[in-house]
Amino acid sequence: MTKLSVNINKLATLRNSRGGNNPDLIKSAKDMERFGADGITVHPRPDERHIRYADVYDLKKIVTTEFNIEGNCTEQSFVDLVLANKPTQVTLVPDSKNQLTSNHGWNTIVHKEYLTGIIAVFKNAGIRVSIFVDPVIEMVEGAKTTGTDRIELYTESYAREFAIGNKELGIQPYITAALKANELGLGINAGHDLDLNNLKYFVENIPGLLEVSIGHALICDAIYLGLENAVQLYKRCLK
């Protein structure tokens, strides 16, 4: 079954908005694992506007499922943070310094040399590596040449098409990309704008999907449904 990794950035944003420690990030991560989450994802940014670097060290001590740190590996501070904490997985995202949210995948052809080098750094430390890519055959083929273990398919375009009733059109590039990844022996993750409406259809149609990383939608749903119920409803979509 596809695993659910919960991105807890939004909980950190809420905490930071008032100072103090409410909500408690550590308790929340422990509770999500208890409720059925298969992993915890964080995406620290240089300005620490949500997840702080100190949070990563604290979470490393208590996460008992898979710990996934994603972010911009062109920032040396991010590289150092990952190497110091050695998560289960690092997901490399081509963000700019002040970017609001991730909005595209790597050009694995243009950046092949750089990606090959930085991926080797993390793999030599015993960390599984995934890189953010768009659902484009050439980008998937390029990813294979970098030595990455997995790709994470950036799903914003699928979610946008699904929302306006074009789910068959929206899913097709992802099916094609997944088939190519399977052929090349690349593991497949996915994330961005996946929610309770579009997740089940995506999972049912993507062969070999190992993991989805979901944060914003799940935390928004938890406001209405409760955190435990939200985690379990997302897990149900993955069966």
Coordinates of C-alpha atoms in Angstrom, one line a residue:
M1 CA 0.0 0.0 0.0
T2 CA 1.1 3.6 -0.7
K3 CA 2.5 5.2 2.4
L4 CA 1.3 8.5 3.8
S5 CA 3.9 11.0 5.0
V6 CA 2.3 14.0 6.7
N7 CA 4.0 17.4 6.1
I8 CA 3.7 19.4 9.3
N9 CA 4.9 22.8 8.0
K10 CA 1.4 24.3 8.5
L11 CA 1.4 23.4 12.2
A12 CA 4.7 25.2 12.6
T13 CA 3.3 28.2 10.8
L14 CA 0.4 28.3 13.2
R15 CA 2.7 28.0 16.2
N16 CA 5.0 30.7 15.0
S17 CA 2.1 33.1 14.4
R18 CA 1.7 33.6 18.2
G19 CA 5.0 32.5 19.6
G20 CA 5.2 29.9 22.3
N21 CA 4.6 26.2 21.6
N22 CA 1.0 25.8 20.6
P23 CA 0.4 23.6 18.7
D24 CA 3.2 21.4 20.1
L25 CA 5.0 20.1 17.0
I26 CA 6.6 17.2 18.8
K27 CA 3.3 16.0 20.3
S28 CA 1.6 16.5 17.0
A29 CA 4.1 14.3 15.2
K30 CA 3.8 11.6 17.8
D31 CA 0.0 11.7 17.6
M32 CA 0.0 11.5 13.8
E33 CA 2.2 8.4 13.9
R34 CA -0.2 7.0 16.5
F35 CA -3.1 7.8 14.2
G36 CA -1.6 5.9 11.3
A37 CA 0.8 8.2 9.4
D38 CA 3.6 6.2 7.9
G39 CA 6.0 9.2 8.0
I40 CA 6.6 12.8 8.9
T41 CA 7.8 15.4 6.4
V42 CA 9.3 18.8 7.1
H43 CA 10.4 21.5 4.6
P44 CA 12.6 24.0 6.4
R45 CA 13.4 27.2 4.5
P46 CA 16.3 29.6 5.2
D47 CA 14.0 32.2 6.8
E48 CA 12.5 29.5 9.2
R49 CA 9.1 31.0 8.6
H50 CA 7.5 27.7 9.5
I51 CA 9.8 24.7 10.4
R52 CA 12.8 25.9 12.3
Y53 CA 16.1 24.2 12.0
A54 CA 15.9 23.4 15.8
D55 CA 12.6 21.6 15.1
V56 CA 14.4 19.2 12.8
Y57 CA 16.8 18.2 15.5
D58 CA 13.9 17.7 18.0
L59 CA 11.8 15.7 15.5
K60 CA 14.7 13.4 14.7
K61 CA 14.8 12.3 18.3
I62 CA 11.1 11.2 18.4
V63 CA 10.0 10.2 14.9
T64 CA 9.7 6.4 14.8
T65 CA 8.3 6.1 11.3
E66 CA 10.0 7.5 8.2
F67 CA 11.5 11.0 8.6
N68 CA 11.6 13.0 5.3
I69 CA 13.4 16.3 5.1
E70 CA 12.7 18.2 1.9
G71 CA 14.1 21.5 0.7
N72 CA 16.5 23.5 -1.5
C73 CA 19.9 21.7 -1.5
T74 CA 21.7 24.6 -3.1
E75 CA 21.6 26.2 0.4
Q76 CA 24.6 24.8 2.3
S77 CA 22.7 25.2 5.6
F78 CA 20.1 22.8 4.3
V79 CA 22.8 20.3 3.3
D80 CA 24.4 20.5 6.7
L81 CA 21.1 20.1 8.5
V82 CA 20.2 16.9 6.6
L83 CA 23.7 15.4 7.1
A84 CA 23.5 16.2 10.8
N85 CA 20.1 14.5 11.2
K86 CA 20.3 11.7 8.7
P87 CA 16.6 11.2 8.0
T88 CA 15.2 8.2 6.2
Q89 CA 14.8 10.3 3.1
V90 CA 15.8 13.7 1.7
T91 CA 13.7 15.2 -1.0
L92 CA 15.5 17.7 -3.2
V93 CA 13.3 20.6 -4.4
P94 CA 14.5 23.4 -6.7
D95 CA 13.1 26.3 -4.6
S96 CA 14.3 29.8 -4.7
K97 CA 15.2 31.4 -1.3
N98 CA 12.0 33.3 -0.7
Q99 CA 9.6 31.1 -2.6
L100 CA 6.1 30.8 -1.1
T101 CA 5.7 27.1 -2.0
S102 CA 7.2 24.6 -4.4
N103 CA 6.0 25.1 -8.0
H104 CA 8.1 23.1 -10.4
G105 CA 10.4 20.1 -10.6
W106 CA 14.1 19.9 -11.5
N107 CA 15.3 20.1 -15.0
T108 CA 17.3 16.9 -14.7
I109 CA 19.0 17.4 -18.0
V110 CA 20.3 20.9 -17.4
H111 CA 21.2 20.2 -13.8
K112 CA 22.5 16.6 -14.2
E113 CA 26.0 17.3 -13.1
Y114 CA 25.0 19.3 -10.0
L115 CA 22.3 16.7 -9.0
T116 CA 24.7 13.8 -9.5
G117 CA 27.2 15.4 -7.1
I118 CA 24.7 16.4 -4.4
I119 CA 22.8 13.1 -4.5
A120 CA 26.1 11.2 -4.0
V121 CA 26.7 13.3 -0.9
F122 CA 23.5 12.2 0.7
K123 CA 23.6 8.6 -0.5
N124 CA 27.2 8.3 0.9
A125 CA 25.7 9.3 4.3
G126 CA 23.2 6.4 4.0
I127 CA 20.2 8.7 3.2
R128 CA 17.6 7.7 0.6
V129 CA 17.3 10.5 -2.0
S130 CA 14.2 11.6 -3.9
I131 CA 14.1 14.5 -6.4
F132 CA 11.1 16.7 -7.3
V133 CA 10.2 16.3 -11.0
D134 CA 7.4 17.3 -13.4
P135 CA 5.6 14.4 -15.2
V136 CA 7.7 14.7 -18.3
I137 CA 9.4 11.6 -19.8
E138 CA 12.6 13.4 -20.5
M139 CA 12.8 14.6 -16.9
V140 CA 12.2 11.1 -15.5
E141 CA 14.9 9.7 -17.9
G142 CA 17.2 12.5 -16.8
A143 CA 16.5 11.7 -13.1
K144 CA 17.7 8.1 -13.7
T145 CA 21.2 9.4 -14.8
T146 CA 21.7 11.4 -11.6
G147 CA 21.8 8.3 -9.3
T148 CA 18.6 9.3 -7.3
D149 CA 16.7 6.5 -5.6
R150 CA 13.3 8.0 -6.2
I151 CA 11.4 10.8 -7.9
E152 CA 8.6 12.8 -6.4
L153 CA 6.0 13.7 -9.0
Y154 CA 4.9 17.3 -8.6
T155 CA 1.1 16.9 -8.7
E156 CA -0.2 20.5 -9.0
S157 CA -1.3 20.2 -12.6
Y158 CA -3.2 17.0 -11.9
A159 CA -5.0 18.6 -9.0
R160 CA -5.9 21.6 -11.1
E161 CA -7.4 19.5 -13.9
F162 CA -9.2 17.2 -11.4
A163 CA -10.9 20.3 -9.8
I164 CA -12.4 21.4 -13.2
G165 CA -13.6 17.9 -14.1
N166 CA -10.7 16.9 -16.4
K167 CA -9.3 14.0 -14.3
E168 CA -8.6 11.7 -17.2
L169 CA -6.7 14.4 -19.0
G170 CA -4.9 15.4 -15.8
I171 CA -3.8 11.9 -14.8
Q172 CA -2.4 10.8 -18.2
P173 CA 1.1 12.5 -18.0
Y174 CA 1.5 11.0 -14.5
I175 CA 0.7 7.5 -15.7
T176 CA 3.2 7.9 -18.6
A177 CA 5.9 9.2 -16.3
A178 CA 5.2 6.5 -13.7
L179 CA 5.5 3.7 -16.3
K180 CA 8.8 5.1 -17.4
A181 CA 10.0 5.3 -13.8
N182 CA 9.0 1.7 -13.2
E183 CA 10.9 0.7 -16.4
L184 CA 14.0 2.5 -15.2
G185 CA 13.8 1.1 -11.7
L186 CA 13.1 4.5 -10.0
G187 CA 10.9 4.6 -6.9
I188 CA 7.9 6.9 -7.2
N189 CA 6.6 9.4 -4.6
A190 CA 4.1 12.2 -5.2
G191 CA 2.9 15.4 -3.7
H192 CA 1.4 18.9 -3.9
D193 CA -2.3 19.8 -3.8
L194 CA -3.4 16.2 -3.2
D195 CA -6.5 16.1 -1.0
L196 CA -9.4 13.9 0.0
N197 CA -11.2 14.6 -3.3
N198 CA -8.4 13.7 -5.8
L199 CA -6.1 11.4 -3.9
K200 CA -7.9 8.1 -4.4
Y201 CA -8.2 8.4 -8.2
F202 CA -4.5 9.3 -8.4
V203 CA -3.4 6.4 -6.3
E204 CA -5.6 4.0 -8.3
N205 CA -4.0 5.0 -11.5
I206 CA -0.3 5.4 -10.8
P207 CA 1.6 2.1 -11.0
G208 CA 4.2 1.6 -8.3
L209 CA 3.4 4.7 -6.2
L210 CA 5.3 4.2 -3.0
E211 CA 4.5 7.4 -1.0
V212 CA 2.5 10.6 -1.0
S213 CA 3.5 13.6 1.0
I214 CA 0.5 15.7 2.1
G215 CA 0.4 18.7 4.4
H216 CA -1.7 21.8 3.6
A217 CA -4.9 19.9 2.7
L218 CA -4.7 17.4 5.5
I219 CA -4.1 20.1 8.2
C220 CA -7.0 22.2 6.7
D221 CA -9.3 19.1 6.9
A222 CA -8.2 18.5 10.4
I223 CA -9.8 21.8 11.5
Y224 CA -13.2 20.4 10.6
L225 CA -12.7 16.7 11.0
G226 CA -10.1 16.4 13.8
L227 CA -6.5 15.4 13.3
E228 CA -7.0 11.7 14.0
N229 CA -10.0 11.4 11.7
A230 CA -8.2 13.4 8.9
V231 CA -5.1 11.1 9.0
Q232 CA -7.3 8.0 8.9
L233 CA -9.4 9.3 6.0
Y234 CA -6.3 10.0 4.0
K235 CA -5.0 6.5 4.8
R236 CA -8.3 5.1 3.6
C237 CA -7.8 6.7 0.2
L238 CA -4.5 4.9 -0.2
K239 CA -5.9 1.4 0.2

